[in-house]
GROMACS .gro file of C-alpha atoms in nm:
model
  334
    1MET     CA    1   1.060  -3.716  -3.585
    2GLY     CA    2   0.988  -3.482  -3.296
    3GLU     CA    3   0.656  -3.655  -3.235
    4MET     CA    4   0.831  -3.995  -3.223
    5LYS     CA    5   1.077  -3.869  -2.966
    6ARG     CA    6   0.795  -3.747  -2.743
    7PHE     CA    7   0.620  -4.085  -2.762
    8SER     CA    8   0.732  -4.330  -2.492
    9PHE     CA    9   0.695  -4.689  -2.604
   10THR     CA   10   0.795  -4.810  -2.258
   11ALA     CA   11   0.549  -4.588  -2.070
   12SER     CA   12   0.272  -4.692  -2.308
   13ARG     CA   13   0.346  -5.059  -2.257
   14ASP     CA   14   0.365  -5.005  -1.882
   15TRP     CA   15   0.016  -4.852  -1.900
   16LEU     CA   16  -0.112  -5.154  -2.093
   17TYR     CA   17   0.034  -5.389  -1.835
   18ARG     CA   18  -0.139  -5.187  -1.566
   19LEU     CA   19  -0.471  -5.243  -1.744
   20THR     CA   20  -0.392  -5.614  -1.768
   21PHE     CA   21  -0.341  -5.635  -1.392
   22MET     CA   22  -0.663  -5.446  -1.324
   23HIS     CA   23  -0.856  -5.665  -1.568
   24ALA     CA   24  -0.721  -5.971  -1.382
   25GLY     CA   25  -0.892  -5.852  -1.064
   26LEU     CA   26  -0.593  -5.691  -0.893
   27ARG     CA   27  -0.550  -5.344  -0.750
   28SER     CA   28  -0.241  -5.132  -0.692
   29VAL     CA   29  -0.161  -5.062  -0.325
   30ALA     CA   30   0.137  -4.889  -0.164
   31SER     CA   31   0.179  -4.978   0.204
   32ASP     CA   32   0.398  -4.842   0.481
   33ILE     CA   33   0.512  -5.165   0.647
   34GLY     CA   34   0.553  -4.995   0.984
   35ASP     CA   35   0.927  -5.020   1.046
   36GLY     CA   36   0.951  -4.662   1.172
   37VAL     CA   37   1.158  -4.524   0.883
   38GLY     CA   38   0.892  -4.502   0.615
   39THR     CA   39   0.966  -4.821   0.423
   40VAL     CA   40   0.695  -4.839   0.157
   41MET     CA   41   0.622  -5.140  -0.059
   42HIS     CA   42   0.399  -5.136  -0.363
   43CYS     CA   43   0.203  -5.451  -0.442
   44TRP     CA   44  -0.069  -5.568  -0.675
   45VAL     CA   45  -0.323  -5.745  -0.455
   46PRO     CA   46  -0.661  -5.910  -0.515
   47LYS     CA   47  -0.950  -5.665  -0.517
   48VAL     CA   48  -1.151  -5.924  -0.327
   49PRO     CA   49  -0.937  -6.203  -0.174
   50LYS     CA   50  -1.120  -6.532  -0.138
   51GLN     CA   51  -1.056  -6.757   0.159
   52SER     CA   52  -1.131  -7.060  -0.057
   53LYS     CA   53  -0.820  -6.990  -0.264
   54PRO     CA   54  -0.452  -7.043  -0.175
   55ASN     CA   55  -0.216  -6.746  -0.192
   56LEU     CA   56   0.054  -6.706  -0.456
   57LEU     CA   57   0.341  -6.456  -0.430
   58LEU     CA   58   0.523  -6.364  -0.754
   59LEU     CA   59   0.869  -6.207  -0.717
   60HIS     CA   60   1.038  -6.028  -1.006
   61GLY     CA   61   1.404  -5.998  -1.103
   62PHE     CA   62   1.621  -5.707  -1.209
   63GLY     CA   63   1.477  -5.683  -1.561
   64ALA     CA   64   1.196  -5.434  -1.493
   65ASN     CA   65   0.914  -5.385  -1.246
   66ALA     CA   66   0.675  -5.660  -1.139
   67MET     CA   67   0.419  -5.594  -1.413
   68TRP     CA   68   0.659  -5.659  -1.700
   69GLN     CA   69   0.759  -6.005  -1.579
   70TYR     CA   70   0.424  -6.143  -1.468
   71ALA     CA   71   0.148  -5.990  -1.681
   72ASP     CA   72   0.127  -6.297  -1.907
   73LEU     CA   73   0.096  -6.534  -1.610
   74LEU     CA   74  -0.203  -6.371  -1.448
   75PRO     CA   75  -0.482  -6.533  -1.656
   76HIS     CA   76  -0.340  -6.876  -1.570
   77PHE     CA   77  -0.324  -6.827  -1.193
   78THR     CA   78  -0.576  -6.567  -1.075
   79PRO     CA   79  -0.868  -6.811  -1.119
   80LYS     CA   80  -0.702  -7.056  -0.877
   81PHE     CA   81  -0.503  -6.831  -0.642
   82ASN     CA   82  -0.514  -6.503  -0.456
   83VAL     CA   83  -0.220  -6.355  -0.645
   84TYR     CA   84   0.015  -6.097  -0.490
   85VAL     CA   85   0.275  -5.925  -0.709
   86PRO     CA   86   0.500  -5.682  -0.518
   87ASP     CA   87   0.771  -5.448  -0.639
   88LEU     CA   88   1.086  -5.535  -0.446
   89LEU     CA   89   1.262  -5.249  -0.270
   90PHE     CA   90   1.410  -4.992  -0.513
   91PHE     CA   91   1.194  -5.116  -0.798
   92GLY     CA   92   0.864  -4.970  -0.911
   93GLY     CA   93   0.695  -4.799  -0.619
   94SER     CA   94   0.892  -4.961  -0.334
   95TYR     CA   95   1.165  -4.789  -0.133
   96THR     CA   96   1.321  -4.761   0.211
   97GLY     CA   97   1.538  -4.523   0.410
   98ARG     CA   98   1.713  -4.812   0.585
   99PRO     CA   99   2.072  -4.898   0.481
  100GLU     CA  100   2.024  -5.277   0.454
  101ARG     CA  101   2.060  -5.425   0.104
  102THR     CA  102   2.057  -5.802   0.164
  103GLU     CA  103   1.799  -6.038   0.021
  104GLY     CA  104   1.728  -6.130   0.384
  105PHE     CA  105   1.615  -5.775   0.453
  106GLN     CA  106   1.403  -5.777   0.137
  107ALA     CA  107   1.244  -6.103   0.256
  108ARG     CA  108   1.162  -5.964   0.601
  109CYS     CA  109   1.001  -5.659   0.443
  110LEU     CA  110   0.796  -5.888   0.219
  111MET     CA  111   0.679  -6.087   0.518
  112LYS     CA  112   0.570  -5.765   0.687
  113LEU     CA  113   0.391  -5.663   0.369
  114MET     CA  114   0.204  -5.993   0.351
  115LEU     CA  115   0.093  -5.956   0.712
  116VAL     CA  116  -0.026  -5.602   0.636
  117HIS     CA  117  -0.253  -5.760   0.376
  118GLY     CA  118  -0.369  -6.031   0.616
  119VAL     CA  119  -0.172  -6.309   0.445
  120SER     CA  120   0.017  -6.555   0.665
  121ARG     CA  121   0.083  -6.841   0.423
  122VAL     CA  122   0.190  -6.839   0.057
  123SER     CA  123   0.345  -7.033  -0.221
  124LEU     CA  124   0.600  -6.828  -0.412
  125VAL     CA  125   0.768  -6.797  -0.749
  126GLY     CA  126   1.097  -6.607  -0.776
  127ILE     CA  127   1.262  -6.516  -1.106
  128SER     CA  128   1.638  -6.446  -1.091
  129TYR     CA  129   1.693  -6.191  -0.809
  130GLY     CA  130   1.335  -6.256  -0.698
  131GLY     CA  131   1.445  -6.614  -0.635
  132PHE     CA  132   1.720  -6.493  -0.400
  133VAL     CA  133   1.458  -6.304  -0.200
  134GLY     CA  134   1.206  -6.588  -0.214
  135TYR     CA  135   1.465  -6.841  -0.099
  136SER     CA  136   1.552  -6.623   0.200
  137MET     CA  137   1.184  -6.584   0.282
  138ALA     CA  138   1.136  -6.962   0.275
  139ALA     CA  139   1.441  -7.008   0.501
  140GLN     CA  140   1.345  -6.741   0.754
  141PHE     CA  141   0.971  -6.814   0.767
  142PRO     CA  142   0.923  -7.186   0.695
  143GLU     CA  143   0.567  -7.187   0.835
  144ALA     CA  144   0.472  -6.904   0.602
  145VAL     CA  145   0.598  -7.058   0.275
  146GLU     CA  146   0.430  -7.374   0.153
  147ARG     CA  147   0.606  -7.427  -0.182
  148ALA     CA  148   0.879  -7.245  -0.373
  149VAL     CA  149   0.974  -7.207  -0.739
  150MET     CA  150   1.326  -7.086  -0.814
  151CYS     CA  151   1.361  -6.973  -1.176
  152CYS     CA  152   1.719  -6.913  -1.294
  153ALA     CA  153   1.801  -6.797  -0.942
  154GLY     CA  154   2.171  -6.844  -0.869
  155VAL     CA  155   2.136  -6.861  -0.493
  156CYS     CA  156   2.415  -7.125  -0.477
  157LEU     CA  157   2.676  -6.899  -0.637
  158GLU     CA  158   2.992  -6.817  -0.446
  159GLU     CA  159   3.211  -6.508  -0.460
  160GLN     CA  160   3.490  -6.736  -0.581
  161ASP     CA  161   3.285  -6.832  -0.889
  162MET     CA  162   3.352  -6.499  -1.057
  163ARG     CA  163   3.727  -6.534  -1.005
  164ASP     CA  164   3.705  -6.889  -1.140
  165GLY     CA  165   3.543  -6.771  -1.463
  166LEU     CA  166   3.196  -6.924  -1.420
  167PHE     CA  167   3.026  -6.606  -1.547
  168ARG     CA  168   3.053  -6.418  -1.875
  169VAL     CA  169   3.151  -6.102  -1.686
  170GLU     CA  170   3.500  -6.071  -1.542
  171ASP     CA  171   3.432  -5.869  -1.228
  172LEU     CA  172   3.166  -5.706  -1.014
  173GLU     CA  173   3.183  -5.369  -1.190
  174GLU     CA  174   3.115  -5.532  -1.525
  175ALA     CA  175   2.825  -5.725  -1.372
  176LYS     CA  176   2.669  -5.407  -1.237
  177GLY     CA  177   2.711  -5.234  -1.572
  178MET     CA  178   2.538  -5.524  -1.747
  179LEU     CA  179   2.248  -5.569  -1.505
  180LEU     CA  180   2.188  -5.194  -1.477
  181PRO     CA  181   2.233  -5.078  -1.838
  182GLN     CA  182   2.259  -4.703  -1.885
  183THR     CA  183   2.323  -4.698  -2.262
  184PRO     CA  184   2.156  -4.873  -2.559
  185ASP     CA  185   2.474  -5.073  -2.623
  186LYS     CA  186   2.476  -5.205  -2.266
  187LEU     CA  187   2.107  -5.297  -2.293
  188ARG     CA  188   2.178  -5.486  -2.616
  189GLU     CA  189   2.455  -5.671  -2.434
  190LEU     CA  190   2.215  -5.769  -2.157
  191MET     CA  191   1.963  -5.891  -2.416
  192ARG     CA  192   2.230  -6.104  -2.585
  193LEU     CA  193   2.314  -6.266  -2.252
  194SER     CA  194   1.949  -6.314  -2.151
  195PHE     CA  195   1.801  -6.460  -2.470
  196VAL     CA  196   1.907  -6.744  -2.697
  197ARG     CA  197   1.755  -6.550  -2.984
  198PRO     CA  198   1.758  -6.181  -2.885
  199ALA     CA  199   1.549  -5.940  -3.088
  200LYS     CA  200   1.748  -5.764  -3.358
  201GLY     CA  201   1.712  -5.428  -3.524
  202ILE     CA  202   1.560  -5.247  -3.226
  203PRO     CA  203   1.630  -4.874  -3.279
  204ASN     CA  204   1.835  -4.683  -3.025
  205TRP     CA  205   1.545  -4.455  -2.935
  206ILE     CA  206   1.335  -4.748  -2.808
  207LEU     CA  207   1.625  -4.884  -2.600
  208ALA     CA  208   1.705  -4.538  -2.465
  209ASP     CA  209   1.338  -4.490  -2.379
  210PHE     CA  210   1.331  -4.819  -2.186
  211ILE     CA  211   1.643  -4.717  -1.993
  212LYS     CA  212   1.495  -4.376  -1.909
  213VAL     CA  213   1.170  -4.523  -1.777
  214MET     CA  214   1.299  -4.842  -1.612
  215CYS     CA  215   1.669  -4.807  -1.532
  216THR     CA  216   1.739  -4.457  -1.403
  217GLN     CA  217   1.571  -4.460  -1.061
  218HIS     CA  218   1.750  -4.585  -0.749
  219VAL     CA  219   2.054  -4.677  -0.961
  220GLU     CA  220   2.301  -4.656  -0.672
  221GLU     CA  221   2.076  -4.857  -0.440
  222ARG     CA  222   2.035  -5.129  -0.705
  223ARG     CA  223   2.411  -5.144  -0.751
  224GLU     CA  224   2.439  -5.199  -0.377
  225LEU     CA  225   2.187  -5.486  -0.403
  226ILE     CA  226   2.411  -5.656  -0.660
  227GLU     CA  227   2.723  -5.600  -0.451
  228THR     CA  228   2.558  -5.746  -0.143
  229VAL     CA  229   2.439  -6.059  -0.326
  230LEU     CA  230   2.798  -6.151  -0.416
  231LYS     CA  231   2.996  -6.021  -0.117
  232ASP     CA  232   3.151  -6.305   0.090
  233ARG     CA  233   2.894  -6.548  -0.049
  234LYS     CA  234   2.966  -6.915   0.021
  235LEU     CA  235   2.751  -7.220  -0.040
  236SER     CA  236   2.840  -7.352   0.304
  237ASN     CA  237   2.655  -7.055   0.457
  238LEU     CA  238   2.336  -7.111   0.256
  239PRO     CA  239   2.055  -7.264   0.465
  240THR     CA  240   1.873  -7.564   0.322
  241ILE     CA  241   1.504  -7.488   0.282
  242THR     CA  242   1.266  -7.774   0.355
  243GLN     CA  243   0.971  -7.677   0.137
  244PRO     CA  244   0.902  -7.869  -0.185
  245THR     CA  245   1.096  -7.669  -0.444
  246LEU     CA  246   1.079  -7.658  -0.822
  247ILE     CA  247   1.399  -7.536  -0.989
  248LEU     CA  248   1.342  -7.403  -1.342
  249TRP     CA  249   1.638  -7.318  -1.564
  250GLY     CA  250   1.707  -7.220  -1.921
  251GLU     CA  251   1.963  -7.465  -2.062
  252GLU     CA  252   2.164  -7.183  -2.221
  253ASP     CA  253   2.147  -6.930  -1.938
  254GLN     CA  254   2.450  -6.701  -1.964
  255VAL     CA  255   2.365  -6.483  -1.663
  256PHE     CA  256   2.340  -6.765  -1.407
  257PRO     CA  257   2.482  -7.074  -1.582
  258LEU     CA  258   2.300  -7.407  -1.553
  259GLU     CA  259   2.573  -7.537  -1.320
  260LEU     CA  260   2.412  -7.325  -1.049
  261GLY     CA  261   2.081  -7.504  -1.106
  262TYR     CA  262   2.247  -7.843  -1.059
  263ARG     CA  263   2.427  -7.706  -0.756
  264LEU     CA  264   2.098  -7.594  -0.601
  265GLN     CA  265   1.938  -7.932  -0.667
  266ARG     CA  266   2.226  -8.108  -0.492
  267HIS     CA  267   2.200  -7.862  -0.202
  268LEU     CA  268   1.827  -7.921  -0.151
  269GLY     CA  269   1.822  -8.294  -0.224
  270LYS     CA  270   1.499  -8.491  -0.229
  271ASN     CA  271   1.274  -8.190  -0.164
  272SER     CA  272   1.363  -8.040  -0.502
  273GLU     CA  273   1.306  -8.107  -0.870
  274LEU     CA  274   1.514  -7.952  -1.148
  275VAL     CA  275   1.352  -7.888  -1.486
  276VAL     CA  276   1.585  -7.772  -1.763
  277ILE     CA  277   1.414  -7.599  -2.055
  278LYS     CA  278   1.594  -7.636  -2.387
  279ASN     CA  279   1.661  -7.353  -2.631
  280ALA     CA  280   1.611  -7.095  -2.358
  281GLY     CA  281   1.838  -6.858  -2.174
  282HIS     CA  282   1.802  -6.652  -1.858
  283ALA     CA  283   1.473  -6.504  -1.978
  284VAL     CA  284   1.316  -6.849  -1.994
  285ASN     CA  285   0.983  -6.713  -1.872
  286ILE     CA  286   0.964  -6.503  -2.189
  287GLU     CA  287   1.140  -6.723  -2.446
  288LYS     CA  288   0.954  -7.040  -2.350
  289SER     CA  289   0.649  -6.898  -2.176
  290LYS     CA  290   0.419  -7.193  -2.252
  291GLU     CA  291   0.666  -7.444  -2.110
  292PHE     CA  292   0.734  -7.216  -1.815
  293ILE     CA  293   0.365  -7.183  -1.730
  294LYS     CA  294   0.303  -7.556  -1.784
  295ASN     CA  295   0.571  -7.646  -1.530
  296LEU     CA  296   0.441  -7.392  -1.279
  297LYS     CA  297   0.089  -7.529  -1.307
  298SER     CA  298   0.208  -7.887  -1.270
  299PHE     CA  299   0.405  -7.805  -0.956
  300LEU     CA  300   0.168  -7.559  -0.790
  301LEU     CA  301  -0.161  -7.729  -0.873
  302ASP     CA  302  -0.152  -8.077  -1.024
  303SER     CA  303   0.100  -8.234  -0.785
  304SER     CA  304  -0.043  -8.085  -0.467
  305PRO     CA  305  -0.355  -8.276  -0.359
  306HIS     CA  306  -0.300  -8.165   0.002
  307LEU     CA  307  -0.290  -7.793  -0.072
  308PRO     CA  308  -0.661  -7.712  -0.039
  309LEU     CA  309  -0.654  -7.846   0.318
  310LEU     CA  310  -0.357  -7.627   0.408
  311TRP     CA  311  -0.455  -7.317   0.211
  312ALA     CA  312  -0.831  -7.299   0.218
  313GLY     CA  313  -0.833  -7.010   0.463
  314GLN     CA  314  -0.886  -7.251   0.754
  315LEU     CA  315  -0.534  -7.248   0.899
  316LEU     CA  316  -0.506  -7.379   1.251
  317LYS     CA  317  -0.457  -7.102   1.504
  318VAL     CA  318  -0.161  -7.264   1.679
  319PRO     CA  319   0.066  -7.292   1.370
  320GLN     CA  320  -0.032  -6.941   1.267
  321GLN     CA  321   0.051  -6.800   1.608
  322ARG     CA  322   0.382  -6.991   1.607
  323MET     CA  323   0.467  -6.844   1.267
  324LEU     CA  324   0.388  -6.491   1.386
  325LEU     CA  325   0.596  -6.543   1.700
  326ASN     CA  326   0.889  -6.674   1.495
  327PHE     CA  327   0.855  -6.377   1.263
  328LYS     CA  328   0.860  -6.126   1.548
  329ASN     CA  329   1.160  -6.298   1.706
  330CYS     CA  330   1.347  -6.297   1.375
  331ILE     CA  331   1.277  -5.927   1.319
  332SER     CA  332   1.381  -5.833   1.670
  333ASN     CA  333   1.713  -6.015   1.625
  334LYS     CA  334   1.807  -5.837   1.299
   0.00000   0.00000   0.00000
């Protein structure tokens, strides 16, 4: 029994995911993004980026670090894209000393990170909270984002929605306790809300091990991220992004109900497409991974005959300079 307690299932799986990323041709890099306060962002980047490939940015949610949510996607996209998989601030190896907690700040840090790696144009996929950050990045830097995928990302929620009973949780404190589980019972609750068919019979020691490895660092900062997402949020203040956008949603999502997917489609109009995946909840990328990947491929590859022209590493200098100027102006005004 003592040997079992010393074994970390979560750390072992994390190590296997690390090998998966390395085998896919990516390397782990931590970069100071140069904001003067030591903001560091960790990212998996191509060992040898190819100018003949477009760039794809994969943004994770609150569930774990970037490796856990995107390891299974890599074989499908690394042959066609230069894939970049960052840890958002206060996840994995990314952190900052700055007090900002908005998704807008996360997006500006991501843009700086991409420029550090010589990337000025991407398509992006954002799962849950990663979709909040990706949406903000598309809004702030329209020249830098070609296409966007929002997966179960409730960017159209309003603070009033919680008071109106749209969510399964009754208040912000309960939401923070669910999204940042600190006990096996809370983690089981999160699993029940995230999956249509959650795994049963998982022993407490495995759940406690996951919490210890994944959920005990930067807890207060992550709580602040959740608070900031909801505080004074109104749909009328949400910018309308102009990029072609795929909205993917699990039909039985209990974290961000499907109503928010329909709301986002109405907000974006003709530039968006909503795909609802049946028998799937918030963790649609895990529960229905084949359908999830099929829709991503269709949107990012099959329906984009113009992409090679825009992404083949032959970007016109004038648009690129305009994007960099807009970026610098945006940063200086924040």
